[in-house]
Amino acid sequence: SQQGEEDPQALSIQEGENATMNCSYKTSINNLQWYRQNSGRGLVHLILIRSNEREKHSGRLRVTLDTSKKSSSLLITASRAADTASYFCATDLNRDDKIIFGKGTRLHILP
Amino acid sequence: ETGVTQTPRHLVMGMTNKKSLKCEQHLGHNAMYWYKQSAKKPLELMFVYNFKEQTENNSVPSRFSPECPNSSHLFLHLHTLQPEDSALYLCASSQQWADYNEQFFGPGTRLTVL
């Protein structure tokens, strides 16, 4: 069953603009992770945020978590062409060690 | 690219063939995973091995048979596959099987079943 769902499914922005992607989930979680996948390649871990954290930063990435709304957002500031990729959130089910990925947001940075 | 390698990178096979996918991790991790990624579907967890023991089999058909001879190597043996099994098969590893552990992915094997 799908736990996390990203929104929007696809996003195109101009280089230099900020990109925001959202993830909503259904059940309580221990933590939430964001991953990036370049076309036809493996996923790369970006950031993990725990259920008791509200915001986390890593370079140009900012992740927020609102457990009351069961949602998270990933903000990429000052986007670059190399940020073109699919972005996935992955959530656990708060009762086992499995993490479940959403369908992802396809981000395209226009030159 | 991240310490996890997969071979072959591309594979085309007929429905009567038998083939194997190989994954190797050089990170000293204890958990390894097989995922299936099909177009427009979420990444599907297939199998998990933790300390060489299979801890998860996500209702995967028996035509997929995993093997984990040691904590660094993971195989996926394929036989009598169907065209709908065509997908990108991703291997991943983590320190151990836990939801808080970052998973490191290989580049994947693009499988086409004719």
mmCIF file of C-alpha atoms in Angstrom:
data_model
loop_
_atom_site.group_PDB
_atom_site.id
_atom_site.type_symbol
_atom_site.label_atom_id
_atom_site.label_comp_id
_atom_site.label_asym_id
_atom_site.label_seq_id
_atom_site.Cartn_x
_atom_site.Cartn_y
_atom_site.Cartn_z
ATOM 1 C CA SER A 1 0.000 0.000 0.000
ATOM 2 C CA GLN A 2 1.201 3.526 -0.740
ATOM 3 C CA GLN A 3 2.102 5.527 2.344
ATOM 4 C CA GLY A 4 3.614 8.710 0.924
ATOM 5 C CA GLU A 5 2.415 10.670 -2.062
ATOM 6 C CA GLU A 6 4.320 13.529 -3.657
ATOM 7 C CA ASP A 7 2.765 16.617 -5.136
ATOM 8 C CA PRO A 8 3.010 17.886 -7.818
ATOM 9 C CA GLN A 9 3.697 14.922 -10.086
ATOM 10 C CA ALA A 10 5.775 17.145 -12.357
ATOM 11 C CA LEU A 11 7.264 20.619 -11.996
ATOM 12 C CA SER A 12 9.129 22.825 -14.451
ATOM 13 C CA ILE A 13 10.838 26.009 -13.293
ATOM 14 C CA GLN A 14 13.463 28.411 -14.561
ATOM 15 C CA GLU A 15 17.032 28.015 -13.402
ATOM 16 C CA GLY A 16 17.652 30.136 -10.339
ATOM 17 C CA GLU A 17 14.100 29.872 -9.042
ATOM 18 C CA ASN A 18 13.120 27.923 -5.948
ATOM 19 C CA ALA A 19 11.405 24.547 -6.280
ATOM 20 C CA THR A 20 8.981 23.210 -3.689
ATOM 21 C CA MET A 21 7.696 19.658 -3.565
ATOM 22 C CA ASN A 22 5.286 18.219 -1.059
ATOM 23 C CA CYS A 23 4.736 14.800 0.415
ATOM 24 C CA SER A 24 1.613 13.687 2.245
ATOM 25 C CA TYR A 25 1.307 10.453 4.155
ATOM 26 C CA LYS A 26 -1.443 8.509 5.840
ATOM 27 C CA THR A 27 -0.272 7.007 9.120
ATOM 28 C CA SER A 28 2.022 8.092 11.947
ATOM 29 C CA ILE A 29 5.712 7.930 11.177
ATOM 30 C CA ASN A 30 9.023 7.770 13.014
ATOM 31 C CA ASN A 31 10.882 9.621 10.297
ATOM 32 C CA LEU A 32 10.686 10.706 6.684
ATOM 33 C CA GLN A 33 13.406 10.668 4.054
ATOM 34 C CA TRP A 34 13.835 12.443 0.738
ATOM 35 C CA TYR A 35 15.699 10.878 -2.167
ATOM 36 C CA ARG A 36 16.685 12.092 -5.633
ATOM 37 C CA GLN A 37 16.870 9.974 -8.770
ATOM 38 C CA ASN A 38 18.466 11.074 -12.003
ATOM 39 C CA SER A 39 16.926 9.537 -15.100
ATOM 40 C CA GLY A 40 17.366 5.760 -15.181
ATOM 41 C CA ARG A 41 19.790 5.733 -12.261
ATOM 42 C CA GLY A 42 19.711 4.699 -8.627
ATOM 43 C CA LEU A 43 18.293 6.855 -5.859
ATOM 44 C CA VAL A 44 20.486 9.123 -3.780
ATOM 45 C CA HIS A 45 19.603 9.948 -0.196
ATOM 46 C CA LEU A 46 19.177 13.675 0.445
ATOM 47 C CA ILE A 47 17.936 14.156 3.968
ATOM 48 C CA LEU A 48 16.156 12.442 6.839
ATOM 49 C CA ILE A 49 13.858 14.274 9.231
ATOM 50 C CA ARG A 50 12.598 12.683 12.416
ATOM 51 C CA SER A 51 9.056 12.962 13.688
ATOM 52 C CA ASN A 52 10.147 15.267 16.536
ATOM 53 C CA GLU A 53 11.859 17.678 14.134
ATOM 54 C CA ARG A 54 10.088 20.450 12.274
ATOM 55 C CA GLU A 55 12.752 21.688 9.891
ATOM 56 C CA LYS A 56 16.105 20.577 8.582
ATOM 57 C CA HIS A 57 18.641 22.125 6.214
ATOM 58 C CA SER A 58 21.346 20.676 4.008
ATOM 59 C CA GLY A 59 23.047 23.082 1.625
ATOM 60 C CA ARG A 60 20.379 24.416 -0.727
ATOM 61 C CA LEU A 61 17.822 21.945 0.605
ATOM 62 C CA ARG A 62 15.263 22.739 3.262
ATOM 63 C CA VAL A 63 12.869 20.099 4.527
ATOM 64 C CA THR A 64 9.920 20.733 6.792
ATOM 65 C CA LEU A 65 7.687 18.259 8.562
ATOM 66 C CA ASP A 66 4.204 18.908 9.911
ATOM 67 C CA THR A 67 3.053 15.796 11.739
ATOM 68 C CA SER A 68 -0.342 17.307 12.500
ATOM 69 C CA LYS A 69 -1.026 17.621 8.773
ATOM 70 C CA LYS A 70 0.921 14.470 7.935
ATOM 71 C CA SER A 71 2.933 16.328 5.334
ATOM 72 C CA SER A 72 6.468 17.312 4.453
ATOM 73 C CA SER A 73 7.932 19.718 1.957
ATOM 74 C CA LEU A 74 11.263 19.813 0.173
ATOM 75 C CA LEU A 75 12.496 23.226 -0.930
ATOM 76 C CA ILE A 76 15.422 23.549 -3.317
ATOM 77 C CA THR A 77 16.677 27.114 -3.437
ATOM 78 C CA ALA A 78 18.463 28.745 -6.382
ATOM 79 C CA SER A 79 17.812 25.771 -8.634
ATOM 80 C CA ARG A 80 20.414 24.545 -11.109
ATOM 81 C CA ALA A 81 20.216 22.427 -14.255
ATOM 82 C CA ALA A 82 21.791 19.561 -12.308
ATOM 83 C CA ASP A 83 18.766 19.521 -9.988
ATOM 84 C CA THR A 84 16.685 18.075 -12.845
ATOM 85 C CA ALA A 85 15.636 14.695 -11.450
ATOM 86 C CA SER A 86 12.793 12.861 -9.746
ATOM 87 C CA TYR A 87 12.374 13.419 -6.034
ATOM 88 C CA PHE A 88 10.844 10.822 -3.726
ATOM 89 C CA CYS A 89 9.743 10.877 -0.149
ATOM 90 C CA ALA A 90 10.015 7.674 1.841
ATOM 91 C CA THR A 91 8.159 7.034 5.055
ATOM 92 C CA ASP A 92 8.091 4.244 7.575
ATOM 93 C CA LEU A 93 4.883 2.838 8.997
ATOM 94 C CA ASN A 94 5.750 3.439 12.663
ATOM 95 C CA ARG A 95 5.573 -0.252 13.386
ATOM 96 C CA ASP A 96 8.318 -1.949 11.403
ATOM 97 C CA ASP A 97 11.602 -1.187 9.721
ATOM 98 C CA LYS A 98 10.266 -0.947 6.195
ATOM 99 C CA ILE A 99 10.221 2.342 4.335
ATOM 100 C CA ILE A 100 7.769 2.990 1.531
ATOM 101 C CA PHE A 101 8.446 5.300 -1.384
ATOM 102 C CA GLY A 102 5.955 7.547 -3.122
ATOM 103 C CA LYS A 103 5.622 7.903 -6.897
ATOM 104 C CA GLY A 104 7.855 10.942 -6.940
ATOM 105 C CA THR A 105 7.888 14.462 -8.350
ATOM 106 C CA ARG A 106 9.646 14.958 -11.686
ATOM 107 C CA LEU A 107 11.491 18.264 -11.526
ATOM 108 C CA HIS A 108 12.759 19.901 -14.701
ATOM 109 C CA ILE A 109 14.964 22.979 -14.501
ATOM 110 C CA LEU A 110 14.717 25.114 -17.623
ATOM 111 C CA PRO A 111 17.844 26.973 -18.781
ATOM 112 C CA GLU B 1 28.675 5.731 -7.898
ATOM 113 C CA THR B 2 27.690 5.176 -4.251
ATOM 114 C CA GLY B 3 29.602 2.035 -3.362
ATOM 115 C CA VAL B 4 26.851 -0.254 -4.659
ATOM 116 C CA THR B 5 27.404 -1.853 -8.052
ATOM 117 C CA GLN B 6 24.969 -3.807 -10.177
ATOM 118 C CA THR B 7 25.526 -6.024 -13.186
ATOM 119 C CA PRO B 8 24.433 -6.196 -15.869
ATOM 120 C CA ARG B 9 23.209 -2.657 -16.442
ATOM 121 C CA HIS B 10 20.887 -3.787 -19.221
ATOM 122 C CA LEU B 11 19.344 -7.186 -19.853
ATOM 123 C CA VAL B 12 16.987 -8.432 -22.528
ATOM 124 C CA MET B 13 15.597 -11.911 -22.063
ATOM 125 C CA GLY B 14 12.905 -14.165 -23.413
ATOM 126 C CA MET B 15 10.185 -15.599 -21.226
ATOM 127 C CA THR B 16 11.843 -19.025 -21.182
ATOM 128 C CA ASN B 17 15.317 -17.779 -20.255
ATOM 129 C CA LYS B 18 17.051 -18.011 -16.897
ATOM 130 C CA LYS B 19 19.243 -15.127 -15.885
ATOM 131 C CA SER B 20 20.653 -13.591 -12.723
ATOM 132 C CA LEU B 21 21.151 -10.046 -11.543
ATOM 133 C CA LYS B 22 24.102 -9.304 -9.317
ATOM 134 C CA CYS B 23 24.586 -6.642 -6.680
ATOM 135 C CA GLU B 24 27.698 -5.930 -4.664
ATOM 136 C CA GLN B 25 28.216 -3.356 -1.947
ATOM 137 C CA HIS B 26 31.580 -2.123 -0.709
ATOM 138 C CA LEU B 27 30.247 -0.156 2.245
ATOM 139 C CA GLY B 28 30.419 -2.743 5.000
ATOM 140 C CA HIS B 29 26.639 -2.729 5.336
ATOM 141 C CA ASN B 30 24.595 -5.530 6.813
ATOM 142 C CA ALA B 31 21.283 -5.061 5.014
ATOM 143 C CA MET B 32 20.618 -5.382 1.301
ATOM 144 C CA TYR B 33 17.441 -4.827 -0.677
ATOM 145 C CA TRP B 34 15.909 -5.506 -4.076
ATOM 146 C CA TYR B 35 13.423 -2.986 -5.447
ATOM 147 C CA LYS B 36 11.399 -2.982 -8.655
ATOM 148 C CA GLN B 37 10.719 0.332 -10.368
ATOM 149 C CA SER B 38 8.085 0.338 -13.098
ATOM 150 C CA ALA B 39 6.900 3.349 -15.033
ATOM 151 C CA LYS B 40 4.319 5.445 -13.178
ATOM 152 C CA LYS B 41 4.306 3.180 -10.129
ATOM 153 C CA PRO B 42 5.916 3.678 -6.730
ATOM 154 C CA LEU B 43 9.182 1.964 -6.029
ATOM 155 C CA GLU B 44 8.272 -1.552 -4.854
ATOM 156 C CA LEU B 45 10.292 -3.313 -2.184
ATOM 157 C CA MET B 46 10.784 -6.957 -3.165
ATOM 158 C CA PHE B 47 13.214 -8.535 -0.710
ATOM 159 C CA VAL B 48 15.265 -7.556 2.316
ATOM 160 C CA TYR B 49 18.251 -9.391 3.711
ATOM 161 C CA ASN B 50 19.562 -8.375 7.114
ATOM 162 C CA PHE B 51 22.797 -10.042 8.251
ATOM 163 C CA LYS B 52 22.360 -12.522 5.367
ATOM 164 C CA GLU B 53 18.930 -13.595 6.568
ATOM 165 C CA GLN B 54 15.856 -12.870 4.467
ATOM 166 C CA THR B 55 13.632 -10.683 6.595
ATOM 167 C CA GLU B 56 11.147 -9.482 4.015
ATOM 168 C CA ASN B 57 9.499 -11.053 1.014
ATOM 169 C CA ASN B 58 6.909 -8.630 -0.234
ATOM 170 C CA SER B 59 4.610 -11.180 -1.894
ATOM 171 C CA VAL B 60 6.970 -11.528 -4.816
ATOM 172 C CA PRO B 61 6.171 -14.269 -7.386
ATOM 173 C CA SER B 62 8.376 -17.343 -7.181
ATOM 174 C CA ARG B 63 9.820 -16.647 -10.629
ATOM 175 C CA PHE B 64 12.042 -14.186 -8.736
ATOM 176 C CA SER B 65 14.464 -15.971 -6.414
ATOM 177 C CA PRO B 66 16.902 -13.997 -4.253
ATOM 178 C CA GLU B 67 20.201 -15.260 -2.912
ATOM 179 C CA CYS B 68 22.488 -13.621 -0.385
ATOM 180 C CA PRO B 69 25.681 -15.685 0.040
ATOM 181 C CA ASN B 70 27.300 -13.027 2.250
ATOM 182 C CA SER B 71 26.544 -9.531 3.448
ATOM 183 C CA SER B 72 28.340 -7.954 0.464
ATOM 184 C CA HIS B 73 26.620 -9.804 -2.362
ATOM 185 C CA LEU B 74 23.020 -10.152 -3.403
ATOM 186 C CA PHE B 75 21.627 -11.958 -6.422
ATOM 187 C CA LEU B 76 18.223 -12.043 -8.036
ATOM 188 C CA HIS B 77 17.659 -15.186 -10.070
ATOM 189 C CA LEU B 78 15.080 -14.861 -12.812
ATOM 190 C CA HIS B 79 13.211 -17.619 -14.628
ATOM 191 C CA THR B 80 10.101 -17.807 -16.809
ATOM 192 C CA LEU B 81 9.456 -14.100 -16.478
ATOM 193 C CA GLN B 82 6.523 -12.263 -18.002
ATOM 194 C CA PRO B 83 6.600 -9.095 -20.138
ATOM 195 C CA GLU B 84 5.090 -7.147 -17.212
ATOM 196 C CA ASP B 85 8.250 -7.926 -15.246
ATOM 197 C CA SER B 86 10.127 -5.483 -17.483
ATOM 198 C CA ALA B 87 11.352 -2.728 -15.184
ATOM 199 C CA LEU B 88 14.368 -1.147 -13.556
ATOM 200 C CA TYR B 89 15.599 -3.392 -10.743
ATOM 201 C CA LEU B 90 17.426 -1.517 -8.050
ATOM 202 C CA CYS B 91 19.640 -2.915 -5.349
ATOM 203 C CA ALA B 92 20.283 -0.975 -2.160
ATOM 204 C CA SER B 93 22.140 -1.448 1.088
ATOM 205 C CA SER B 94 22.111 0.127 4.524
ATOM 206 C CA GLN B 95 24.008 -0.256 7.765
ATOM 207 C CA GLN B 96 21.247 -2.536 8.975
ATOM 208 C CA TRP B 97 17.556 -2.964 8.337
ATOM 209 C CA ALA B 98 15.944 -0.052 10.110
ATOM 210 C CA ASP B 99 13.658 2.716 8.966
ATOM 211 C CA TYR B 100 16.071 5.393 10.139
ATOM 212 C CA ASN B 101 18.969 4.124 8.089
ATOM 213 C CA GLU B 102 19.913 5.834 4.849
ATOM 214 C CA GLN B 103 19.786 3.433 1.934
ATOM 215 C CA PHE B 104 22.485 3.517 -0.725
ATOM 216 C CA PHE B 105 21.317 2.500 -4.173
ATOM 217 C CA GLY B 106 23.074 0.941 -7.113
ATOM 218 C CA PRO B 107 22.530 2.252 -10.657
ATOM 219 C CA GLY B 108 20.007 -0.459 -11.444
ATOM 220 C CA THR B 109 19.542 -3.128 -14.093
ATOM 221 C CA ARG B 110 17.136 -2.234 -16.893
ATOM 222 C CA LEU B 111 15.342 -5.508 -17.647
ATOM 223 C CA THR B 112 13.283 -6.103 -20.766
ATOM 224 C CA VAL B 113 11.318 -9.331 -21.076
ATOM 225 C CA LEU B 114 10.248 -10.181 -24.612
#
